[in-house]
Amino acid sequence: MTKAERKALRKQVKSKHTLLKHEGIETSSTPSKHLFVANAGLGNGVSRDDVDSIFNWFGEIADIVMLPEKPYAFVEYTSVDAAVAACQAMHGRKLKCPEEISTPGITFYISFMEKVPPPISIGSALPPGLIYLEEFIIEEEEQDFLEFFKTQDADCADTQKTLKHRKVKHYGFEFIYGPNNVDLEKPLEGGIPTVCDGLLDKLMAKGYIQQRPDQLTINQYEPGQGIPPHVDTHSPFEDGLISLSLGSQAVMDFRHPDGRHLPVVLQPRSVIIMTGESRYLWTHGITPRKADVVSASSTEGSQDSLTLVSRGVRTSFTFRKTRSGPCQCKFPEQCDSQKKSSQENILLPKSEQEAAQLENKHVHEVYEEIAGHFSGTRHTPWPRVVEFLTSLPDGALLADIGCGNGKYLGINKNIFSIGCDRSFNLVKICEERGHEVFVCDALSVPLRDGVVDACISIAVVHHMSTQERRQHAIQEVLRVLHPGGKALFYVWALEQELHKVKSNYLKEIKMKQRGQQSDSEVENNETVVVENGSQVVQKVSGPDTQGVGTLAGCCQENRSQTSTKTAAGQESRDSSVNESNSSEKPHQVKVGEMNCRTESGAISQKILVVHVNRTKFEQPDLLVPWHLKEKEKRDQTTVGDSKLFHRYYHVFEEGELEVLCQKIPKVRIVESYYDKGNWCAILMKENDA
């Protein structure tokens, strides 16, 4: 036996074991009409046409059976002689590409079988409410649509956007990925292009739609690109989402929350209309791959089996009609309008007990649940925090109050670092990484007064739900700090767009499979530092600040005004923006206040709104969603393939952090600045007199 023959025998034996394990089918040592062909399956890129063209040389084929995602196929001849000839000629031989097969590096290993398993076909069932219109337009119309998009691609490169998974262009309104909605206050010029008039007229004339769409998104997909599974948010759009497929076929996967899966082959020039259950309940998406497994009948006319069809460039026109009121569909569990109206209002606390309860439910319990997922999105240290840590003298003792997963504890190897966090699960992650950590509340840190040389509090204080508790959290950090020591604070900023530059939080979501970095404090690589009249950065002189000037320009004016108000006993500075519009907005809220004052002067408790991720903050106190990955989710509200949690935040306005710090005695602000969508301050604890 030659070396090649021994290799072929080993591969044949291995393939037999694979078949027995996957299908429970044994091969036969006796020649028969039935062949098991390893490496000839849909799972390794071999199509039905490839198998047919190779094996029909040896005789008449009765059937070819190919199974989804399997690396083998079954060939049935009308005679045993033909099967024997095929086995002798093809077993162990590497096929030539592209002369014999379209996939390179394929070698068949063949065995006889007593019978071929029955074929599996992809059914034609559609999700309830889905309308499928095959060949709804003719080829000339298809070319008109494609030529239009090609022209738009060339002429409007400045407005064209390229996501990771495809090229996209919007009309009427920009479709916002992530929340899957639109901003009705920002319509785009031009509306729906006239090239779409004939299609929409035809749909309305035939009664498929009753309202003319006013939003269009054109996507172009290269082979291998796809769409993550999702349901278009209910409240922004009416029933009846229309999608026209052009250029190439693709399989769109519809999935029900109970696990049912219905793949639908979208042929070129076909139209689907998602209505009712298919629009509001089932997710739809396109798996990123270069070929689809489809029924052979969809490409060959009569055969009831599966084959592999390569994808080409596919272009889709998706039409939507925006909604003016709340959605009142029959699926309240999936409906953002109905869930919002049915949920009990969460109020900003008016007592210490209510504040503790709010933070326990919407901060502490949430972080215990999401700790693993949260830690996976927290791996890159922020440069300005690293700068602070590396500036500490050798041998210094650092305390990271609210250390999270401990990403800052090992930055400076020349100092001693300890960390603490309220989340047991985050502390456990720190311990696994070899850090010295313990569990505690940021409002009660079990360290002696003045025991550490430096402290950092990154993204902690903004989780405190009253001004008194935020001030207490800062005081507690300073309590454990040695006189002359420094503390660095970071809090999330209300101003996520500064000097017409958006923070990463507001930038377009990159459509890639990753952790939910977009749901939390934003990380980017630039720090805004502007002096001499800046309204952004404020610097305070001191013995440890080289080249740092006094408060400058407009900032100094705001400071003097604030200092006067603080001396008078007011809780915080007034918002200059709100003052200018006070006649138009009677329900003004001052920075840090817990309550709203109505026109009559009565005090009413403030309702916490749920923030829409990747949008500007509408108020300082809010709930920010966190979508937990499938593998980590617990018993919480379901949203698509994830679980939804709400974390409480108080986002700080410009100057608010400094005002809070100035209320604390024996503390000096060394430096304050804006960094990565956060307001930041370095404080020094002064020596006792």
XYZ file of C-alpha atoms in Angstrom:
689
model
C 0.000 0.000 0.000
C 1.403 3.378 -1.009
C 1.660 6.407 1.275
C -1.236 8.076 -0.568
C -3.374 4.952 -0.202
C -2.649 4.740 3.536
C -3.637 8.419 3.923
C -6.855 7.854 1.968
C -7.703 4.880 4.178
C -7.177 6.897 7.362
C -9.361 9.704 6.042
C -12.025 7.228 4.956
C -12.171 5.592 8.387
C -12.379 9.018 10.070
C -15.218 10.094 7.779
C -17.135 6.892 8.568
C -16.931 7.667 12.278
C -18.143 11.218 11.598
C -21.145 9.931 9.670
C -22.034 7.448 12.399
C -21.731 10.128 15.088
C -23.741 12.821 13.261
C -26.391 10.779 11.438
C -26.336 7.372 13.107
C -25.710 5.782 9.684
C -23.173 2.991 9.064
C -21.351 2.436 5.802
C -21.135 -0.904 3.988
C -18.164 -2.974 2.820
C -20.307 -4.435 0.026
C -20.541 -2.402 -3.209
C -23.951 -0.805 -3.752
C -25.671 1.955 -5.735
C -25.332 4.338 -2.788
C -22.209 6.406 -2.064
C -21.186 8.429 0.976
C -18.847 11.212 -0.238
C -16.864 12.988 2.477
C -15.729 16.589 1.776
C -18.511 17.019 -0.788
C -20.957 18.833 1.489
C -22.578 22.224 1.716
C -20.618 22.793 4.918
C -17.300 22.992 3.102
C -18.436 25.053 0.123
C -19.350 22.346 -2.409
C -22.577 22.938 -4.314
C -25.059 20.465 -5.725
C -23.956 21.466 -9.224
C -20.352 20.586 -8.339
C -21.338 17.108 -7.164
C -23.584 16.485 -10.153
C -21.018 17.578 -12.748
C -18.315 15.327 -11.251
C -20.301 12.145 -10.636
C -22.577 12.065 -13.697
C -19.543 11.024 -15.794
C -19.797 7.512 -14.353
C -23.457 6.801 -14.962
C -27.005 7.970 -14.446
C -27.611 9.596 -11.054
C -30.888 8.833 -9.325
C -30.503 11.342 -6.475
C -28.097 13.636 -4.666
C -28.756 14.428 -0.995
C -26.974 17.295 0.738
C -27.601 18.311 4.354
C -27.328 21.847 5.784
C -23.891 22.714 7.192
C -22.593 19.145 6.784
C -19.224 18.393 5.096
C -20.495 15.385 3.154
C -23.033 14.390 0.516
C -24.817 11.225 -0.616
C -24.968 10.114 -4.261
C -27.365 7.421 -5.515
C -26.816 5.819 -8.951
C -29.270 3.746 -10.948
C -26.705 0.920 -11.142
C -24.044 -0.634 -8.871
C -21.477 -0.590 -11.700
C -21.707 3.187 -12.004
C -21.208 3.607 -8.248
C -18.191 1.279 -8.243
C -16.631 3.174 -11.147
C -17.127 6.491 -9.398
C -15.608 5.181 -6.169
C -12.556 3.764 -7.923
C -11.936 6.961 -9.880
C -12.650 9.620 -7.273
C -11.712 8.165 -3.869
C -8.653 9.901 -2.426
C -8.078 12.115 -5.465
C -7.546 15.853 -5.026
C -9.800 17.760 -7.402
C -8.524 20.428 -9.729
C -9.828 23.953 -9.162
C -11.494 25.507 -11.080
C -11.518 22.847 -13.809
C -13.362 20.213 -11.757
C -14.698 22.068 -8.742
C -15.188 25.695 -7.719
C -13.752 25.257 -4.193
C -9.962 24.749 -3.943
C -8.214 22.071 -1.895
C -10.997 19.454 -1.984
C -10.266 15.705 -1.822
C -13.160 13.232 -1.814
C -13.165 10.122 0.434
C -15.889 7.676 -0.629
C -17.624 4.702 1.010
C -20.566 2.470 0.011
C -23.886 2.561 1.863
C -26.947 0.356 2.008
C -29.250 3.337 1.392
C -29.199 7.107 1.059
C -30.978 9.140 3.799
C -34.097 11.048 2.725
C -33.566 14.580 1.404
C -34.154 17.676 3.504
C -35.712 20.701 1.896
C -36.106 24.258 3.138
C -39.830 24.833 3.455
C -41.677 27.716 1.874
C -43.459 28.710 5.104
C -43.471 32.424 5.892
C -43.840 34.159 9.257
C -47.434 35.287 9.895
C -48.029 38.653 8.272
C -45.094 38.488 5.852
C -46.058 39.190 2.234
C -43.647 37.852 -0.413
C -43.981 39.200 -3.978
C -41.688 37.406 -6.421
C -40.539 39.194 -9.602
C -42.523 42.285 -8.602
C -40.469 44.458 -10.951
C -38.899 43.651 -14.329
C -35.180 43.575 -15.104
C -35.236 47.008 -16.776
C -36.706 48.543 -13.613
C -34.098 46.736 -11.538
C -31.341 48.327 -13.622
C -32.936 51.757 -13.151
C -32.809 51.347 -9.365
C -29.208 50.092 -9.409
C -28.101 52.877 -11.735
C -29.741 55.438 -9.468
C -27.848 54.130 -6.433
C -24.608 54.030 -8.404
C -25.107 57.672 -9.379
C -25.912 58.635 -5.784
C -22.817 56.781 -4.611
C -20.634 58.825 -6.963
C -22.334 62.222 -6.594
C -23.070 62.188 -2.846
C -19.941 60.669 -1.372
C -20.055 63.209 1.450
C -23.449 62.005 2.674
C -22.900 58.325 1.958
C -22.070 56.241 4.996
C -20.299 52.916 5.084
C -21.062 50.654 8.020
C -18.981 47.602 8.777
C -21.623 45.346 7.287
C -22.656 47.370 4.219
C -22.848 50.662 2.348
C -25.916 52.721 3.217
C -27.818 55.840 2.101
C -30.896 57.428 3.710
C -33.760 59.516 2.288
C -36.617 61.313 4.050
C -35.123 60.708 7.491
C -31.847 59.151 8.591
C -32.380 55.694 10.044
C -30.494 55.565 13.347
C -28.925 52.164 13.912
C -28.812 50.869 17.460
C -32.179 52.209 18.676
C -33.510 51.485 15.145
C -35.517 54.672 14.810
C -35.431 58.147 13.255
C -35.357 61.725 14.533
C -38.593 63.275 13.257
C -37.239 66.749 14.009
C -34.435 66.314 11.481
C -35.937 65.494 8.053
C -33.525 65.184 5.141
C -33.892 67.371 2.076
C -35.446 65.885 -1.029
C -37.691 63.170 0.412
C -38.175 59.835 -1.346
C -36.463 59.791 -4.801
C -38.735 59.884 -7.845
C -37.197 56.641 -9.154
C -39.311 54.905 -6.478
C -42.626 56.388 -7.600
C -43.579 53.557 -9.950
C -42.899 50.870 -7.346
C -44.854 52.677 -4.607
C -47.739 53.477 -6.975
C -47.984 49.803 -7.905
C -47.946 48.663 -4.271
C -50.714 51.108 -3.369
C -52.804 50.312 -6.444
C -52.733 46.597 -5.643
C -53.656 47.273 -2.013
C -50.476 45.970 -0.439
C -49.927 49.270 1.398
C -52.390 51.973 2.454
C -49.938 54.787 3.293
C -47.101 56.111 1.174
C -43.691 55.680 2.882
C -41.703 58.785 3.827
C -38.408 57.126 4.794
C -36.060 55.090 2.615
C -32.794 53.351 3.419
C -30.701 51.859 0.620
C -28.177 49.211 1.653
C -25.609 47.545 -0.560
C -24.054 44.284 0.618
C -20.920 42.637 -0.696
C -20.743 38.818 -0.479
C -20.036 37.914 3.128
C -21.820 40.939 4.623
C -25.092 40.804 6.539
C -27.478 42.406 9.034
C -27.621 41.613 12.761
C -31.030 40.195 13.767
C -33.377 42.902 15.023
C -36.943 44.201 15.161
C -37.434 47.752 13.919
C -38.528 49.766 16.955
C -42.328 49.924 17.110
C -42.950 53.549 18.013
C -41.170 55.340 15.114
C -42.785 53.417 12.213
C -46.222 52.298 11.085
C -47.091 48.709 10.236
C -45.871 47.505 6.846
C -42.094 47.665 6.272
C -41.230 47.222 2.585
C -37.971 45.770 1.271
C -37.051 45.474 -2.419
C -34.138 43.116 -3.235
C -31.920 43.775 -6.255
C -28.869 42.207 -7.865
C -28.413 38.954 -5.958
C -30.348 36.564 -3.766
C -29.853 36.263 0.001
C -31.514 34.309 2.781
C -33.229 36.441 5.420
C -33.662 34.651 8.739
C -36.864 35.299 10.684
C -36.834 34.151 14.315
C -39.677 34.005 16.817
C -38.980 34.593 20.539
C -39.972 30.964 21.211
C -37.081 29.737 19.028
C -38.866 29.075 15.731
C -36.700 29.883 12.708
C -37.975 30.472 9.171
C -35.386 31.248 6.465
C -36.808 33.156 3.496
C -34.933 33.329 0.188
C -35.085 36.888 -1.138
C -34.737 36.570 -4.888
C -33.658 39.528 -7.070
C -36.575 41.834 -7.989
C -38.703 40.432 -5.166
C -40.511 42.536 -2.557
C -41.337 41.577 1.008
C -43.755 43.521 3.214
C -43.489 42.898 6.952
C -46.888 43.380 8.573
C -48.435 42.297 11.852
C -46.541 39.564 13.661
C -43.653 39.440 11.179
C -43.065 43.176 11.653
C -43.635 43.539 15.414
C -42.625 40.175 16.915
C -40.177 38.242 14.728
C -36.585 39.421 14.389
C -35.146 39.538 10.889
C -31.523 39.513 9.797
C -29.066 38.258 7.199
C -26.233 35.997 8.338
C -22.848 37.245 7.069
C -21.616 34.561 4.676
C -20.670 34.239 1.016
C -23.129 31.502 0.036
C -26.596 30.361 1.080
C -28.079 26.896 1.421
C -31.344 26.946 -0.534
C -33.821 24.455 -1.940
C -32.636 23.095 -5.252
C -36.149 23.655 -6.557
C -35.595 27.418 -6.324
C -32.742 27.162 -8.816
C -33.326 23.946 -10.770
C -37.060 23.790 -11.182
C -38.169 20.390 -9.866
C -35.672 18.804 -7.489
C -36.627 18.681 -3.827
C -33.226 18.928 -2.149
C -30.634 21.467 -1.023
C -27.825 23.199 -2.824
C -25.332 25.975 -2.233
C -25.736 29.286 -4.090
C -23.016 31.924 -3.972
C -24.054 35.468 -3.119
C -23.312 38.389 -5.379
C -23.612 42.091 -4.632
C -27.102 42.653 -3.241
C -28.825 46.039 -2.977
C -31.975 46.571 -0.942
C -34.429 49.483 -0.861
C -36.246 49.507 2.495
C -39.264 51.803 2.819
C -40.924 52.866 6.077
C -43.773 55.190 7.069
C -43.014 57.228 10.170
C -45.537 57.178 12.996
C -46.897 60.311 14.673
C -48.361 58.726 17.814
C -47.602 55.775 20.109
C -47.760 52.224 18.798
C -50.860 50.253 19.808
C -49.956 46.866 18.329
C -51.011 43.481 19.729
C -47.545 42.676 21.059
C -47.150 44.763 24.232
C -44.186 42.735 25.521
C -42.144 43.777 22.496
C -43.625 47.278 22.127
C -41.605 50.206 23.434
C -44.690 52.474 23.459
C -46.824 50.142 25.536
C -44.040 49.059 27.857
C -43.213 52.694 28.581
C -46.843 53.564 29.351
C -47.365 50.475 31.492
C -44.195 50.815 33.541
C -44.443 52.435 36.932
C -42.787 55.842 36.977
C -39.422 55.903 38.690
C -38.975 59.112 40.637
C -35.892 60.983 41.677
C -35.632 60.444 45.455
C -36.624 63.074 47.975
C -35.191 61.362 51.034
C -32.051 59.486 52.038
C -33.992 56.234 52.264
C -35.462 56.612 48.769
C -32.017 57.487 47.383
C -30.498 54.337 48.866
C -33.337 52.211 47.455
C -32.995 53.725 43.974
C -29.231 53.195 43.885
C -29.538 49.670 45.221
C -31.971 48.661 42.463
C -30.636 50.693 39.542
C -26.913 50.749 40.302
C -25.737 48.033 42.712
C -28.027 45.191 41.595
C -27.444 45.997 37.939
C -23.654 45.882 38.202
C -23.835 42.547 40.013
C -25.819 41.174 37.076
C -23.760 42.656 34.254
C -20.294 42.404 35.867
C -18.830 39.917 33.391
C -20.195 41.680 30.316
C -19.301 45.099 31.733
C -15.730 43.988 32.458
C -15.362 42.752 28.892
C -15.960 46.303 27.640
C -13.503 47.906 30.082
C -9.987 47.134 28.954
C -8.388 50.336 27.596
C -7.087 52.798 30.253
C -7.809 56.457 29.572
C -4.592 58.401 28.826
C -5.237 61.245 31.292
C -5.889 58.784 34.118
C -2.682 56.933 33.228
C -0.860 60.277 33.249
C -2.104 60.943 36.784
C -1.103 57.483 38.008
C 2.367 57.561 36.495
C 3.008 60.991 38.008
C 2.828 59.569 41.539
C 6.134 59.134 43.384
C 7.625 55.663 43.793
C 6.307 53.853 46.832
C 3.091 55.888 47.029
C -0.103 54.193 48.232
C -3.051 54.560 45.845
C -6.708 53.794 46.554
C -9.049 53.263 43.589
C -12.513 53.902 45.035
C -14.961 52.172 42.694
C -12.272 50.183 40.878
C -14.617 48.115 38.664
C -12.601 45.333 37.036
C -9.341 46.865 38.250
C -8.019 48.107 34.938
C -6.130 50.958 36.647
C -4.674 48.994 39.570
C -1.674 47.655 37.689
C -0.790 50.732 35.626
C 2.081 52.040 37.791
C 4.284 49.166 38.956
C 6.269 51.477 41.238
C 3.435 52.251 43.645
C 1.230 50.219 45.964
C -2.391 50.020 44.778
C -5.539 48.872 46.535
C -9.051 48.967 45.143
C -12.612 48.644 46.338
C -16.002 48.368 44.687
C -19.618 47.898 45.758
C -20.006 44.985 43.296
C -18.942 41.618 44.676
C -18.702 40.156 41.167
C -16.434 42.963 39.911
C -14.217 42.570 42.988
C -14.032 38.854 42.243
C -12.760 39.661 38.747
C -10.107 41.923 40.284
C -9.016 39.151 42.645
C -8.669 36.734 39.745
C -6.304 39.264 38.161
C -4.149 39.348 41.280
C -5.155 42.765 42.647
C -5.553 43.738 46.313
C -9.248 44.617 46.558
C -12.210 44.546 48.904
C -15.976 45.144 48.795
C -17.361 48.360 50.242
C -19.720 51.255 49.593
C -18.159 54.448 48.224
C -20.080 56.368 50.893
C -18.392 54.403 53.685
C -14.848 53.312 52.876
C -13.295 51.205 55.690
C -9.887 52.938 55.606
C -8.325 55.177 58.254
C -8.279 58.943 57.821
C -5.331 60.204 55.787
C -3.914 56.740 55.105
C -3.334 56.913 51.320
C -1.190 59.224 49.202
C -3.499 59.369 46.183
C -7.016 58.360 45.165
C -8.927 57.954 41.928
C -12.709 57.865 41.573
C -13.527 57.097 37.947
C -17.200 57.017 36.884
C -18.510 56.587 40.437
C -19.930 59.859 41.780
C -22.438 60.185 38.928
C -24.257 57.105 40.258
C -25.231 58.960 43.464
C -28.839 60.128 43.196
C -28.794 63.282 45.340
C -26.453 66.226 45.566
C -25.793 65.452 49.234
C -24.729 61.884 48.418
C -22.526 63.045 45.550
C -20.805 65.496 47.879
C -20.510 62.792 50.540
C -18.838 60.438 48.017
C -16.234 63.102 47.213
C -15.695 63.851 50.917
C -15.176 60.165 51.673
C -12.416 59.940 49.063
C -10.758 63.027 50.528
C -11.111 61.696 54.087
C -8.815 58.737 53.431
C -6.360 60.979 51.557
C -3.186 62.168 53.310
C -2.817 65.969 53.568
C -0.964 67.095 50.456
C -2.231 64.098 48.527
C -4.216 64.294 45.307
C -7.456 62.735 44.113
C -8.710 62.434 40.532
C -12.457 62.382 39.797
C -14.239 61.554 36.521
C -17.998 62.015 36.064
C -20.131 61.673 32.953
C -20.817 64.995 31.204
C -24.195 66.304 30.127
C -22.379 68.017 27.245
C -21.533 65.154 24.891
C -20.946 67.594 22.030
C -18.425 70.363 22.629
C -17.097 72.929 20.142
C -19.149 71.126 17.465
C -17.152 67.941 18.144
C -19.201 64.929 19.215
C -17.919 62.543 21.831
C -17.582 58.916 20.819
C -20.853 58.319 22.641
C -22.724 60.343 20.008
C -20.778 59.097 17.017
C -22.403 56.570 14.707
C -22.534 53.057 16.078
C -20.048 50.712 14.413
C -22.146 47.716 13.447
C -19.956 44.956 14.743
C -20.399 42.148 17.204
C -18.797 43.360 20.394
C -19.509 44.193 24.037
C -21.864 46.992 24.886
C -19.313 49.767 25.082
C -21.894 52.036 23.522
C -24.138 51.689 26.554
C -21.736 53.290 28.999
C -19.124 55.924 29.611
C -17.404 56.720 26.353
C -13.748 56.150 25.697
C -11.866 57.987 22.987
C -8.336 59.172 22.400
C -8.550 62.922 22.586
C -8.718 65.370 25.451
C -10.160 68.847 24.982
C -7.816 71.350 26.626
C -8.441 74.982 25.707
C -7.179 77.975 27.651
C -7.590 81.772 27.503
C -11.316 82.269 27.441
C -12.334 78.638 27.109
C -15.686 77.576 28.418
C -14.457 74.002 28.489
C -11.256 73.709 30.474
C -10.498 75.373 33.759
C -7.094 75.437 35.454
C -6.217 76.580 38.943
C -2.768 77.687 40.045
C -0.896 75.817 42.759
C 2.554 74.769 43.839
C 2.296 71.367 42.129
C 1.003 72.599 38.777
C 3.776 73.508 36.408
C 2.754 76.110 33.845
C -0.842 76.173 35.013
C -2.500 79.586 35.014
C -5.424 80.989 36.900
C -9.046 80.656 35.883
C -9.393 82.186 32.451
C -11.881 84.384 30.643
C -15.429 83.214 30.570
C -14.746 80.408 32.997
C -13.562 82.885 35.614
C -16.699 84.980 35.127
C -18.876 81.942 35.640
C -16.851 80.961 38.693
C -17.187 84.323 40.412
C -20.917 84.265 39.860
C -21.140 80.747 41.193
C -18.989 81.485 44.236
C -21.345 84.316 45.207
C -24.335 82.018 44.992
C -22.591 79.317 46.972
C -21.723 81.776 49.711
C -25.388 82.740 49.854
C -26.243 79.135 50.621
C -27.725 77.981 47.322
C -27.175 74.337 46.453
C -25.585 74.909 43.051
C -25.148 77.283 40.159
C -28.018 78.239 37.862
C -27.852 76.994 34.286
C -27.137 79.915 32.007
C -28.803 78.079 29.145
C -32.007 77.600 31.066
C -32.093 81.217 32.177
C -32.263 82.468 28.606
C -35.359 80.383 27.897
C -37.096 80.665 31.236
C -40.112 82.439 29.755
C -40.690 79.529 27.386
C -39.951 76.683 29.791
C -41.738 77.077 33.127
C -40.572 73.678 34.377
C -36.925 74.649 34.863
C -34.642 72.398 36.859
C -31.455 73.679 38.481
C -28.303 71.594 38.443
C -28.377 69.015 41.212
C -31.923 69.758 42.340
C -34.172 66.827 43.153
C -37.489 68.486 42.351
C -39.214 70.451 39.610
C -40.950 73.765 40.311
C -44.183 74.287 38.417
C -45.701 77.575 37.259
C -47.716 77.802 40.458
C -44.576 77.428 42.552
C -45.459 73.986 43.908
C -42.727 71.376 44.215
C -43.314 68.119 42.316
C -41.020 65.104 42.382
C -39.045 64.577 39.189
C -39.634 61.528 36.956
C -36.570 59.702 35.688
C -36.725 59.160 31.929
C -35.115 56.249 30.110
C -32.351 57.629 27.928
C -32.034 56.558 24.289
C -28.474 55.353 23.817
C -26.232 57.346 21.464
C -28.348 60.497 21.720
C -27.864 63.757 23.584
C -28.852 63.844 27.231
C -32.156 65.662 27.718
C -31.881 66.069 31.498
C -29.276 65.530 34.219
C -30.997 62.637 36.016
C -31.914 59.608 33.939
C -31.835 55.862 33.473
C -29.382 54.531 30.896
C -30.088 51.115 29.284
C -27.592 48.268 29.275
C -28.279 45.313 26.985
C -26.785 42.153 28.425
C -25.458 39.465 26.099
C -27.454 36.252 25.731
C -24.980 34.034 27.578
C -24.997 36.258 30.676
C -28.640 37.293 30.967
C -30.846 36.703 33.987
C -34.522 37.257 34.742
C -35.019 40.793 33.412
C -36.988 42.449 30.624
C -36.269 40.815 27.249
C -35.233 42.950 24.281
C -34.502 40.881 21.186
C -31.618 38.493 21.974
C -30.522 40.380 25.112
C -31.735 41.390 28.559
C -32.339 45.017 29.397
C -31.179 46.737 32.577
C -31.443 50.391 33.562
C -28.636 52.161 35.442
C -29.215 55.444 37.229
C -26.959 58.370 36.253
C -26.666 62.005 37.197
C -24.776 63.598 34.308
C -22.850 66.711 35.309
C -23.139 70.073 33.611
C -20.085 72.233 32.977
C -18.804 73.667 36.269
C -21.062 71.531 38.470
C -18.283 69.232 39.653
C -16.131 72.192 40.673
C -19.037 73.802 42.560
C -19.531 70.577 44.485
C -15.834 70.337 45.337
C -15.674 73.968 46.485
C -18.218 73.192 49.204
C -15.752 70.857 50.900
C -13.338 72.530 53.348
C -9.551 72.210 53.146
C -9.627 71.186 49.497
C -8.055 72.926 46.547
C -8.884 72.303 42.873
C -5.532 71.739 41.175
C -6.950 71.223 37.691
C -10.273 70.614 35.992
C -10.874 69.614 32.398
C -13.147 67.855 29.872
C -12.026 64.433 28.694
C -13.759 61.708 26.702
C -17.273 63.000 27.377
C -16.510 63.418 31.080
C -15.910 66.341 33.422
C -12.787 65.773 35.479
C -11.072 67.353 38.477
C -7.812 66.852 40.349
C -8.150 67.880 43.986
C -5.483 68.378 46.649
C -6.171 67.917 50.335
C -4.660 70.835 52.184
C -2.693 70.533 55.393
C -4.448 71.234 58.662
C -3.822 74.742 59.909
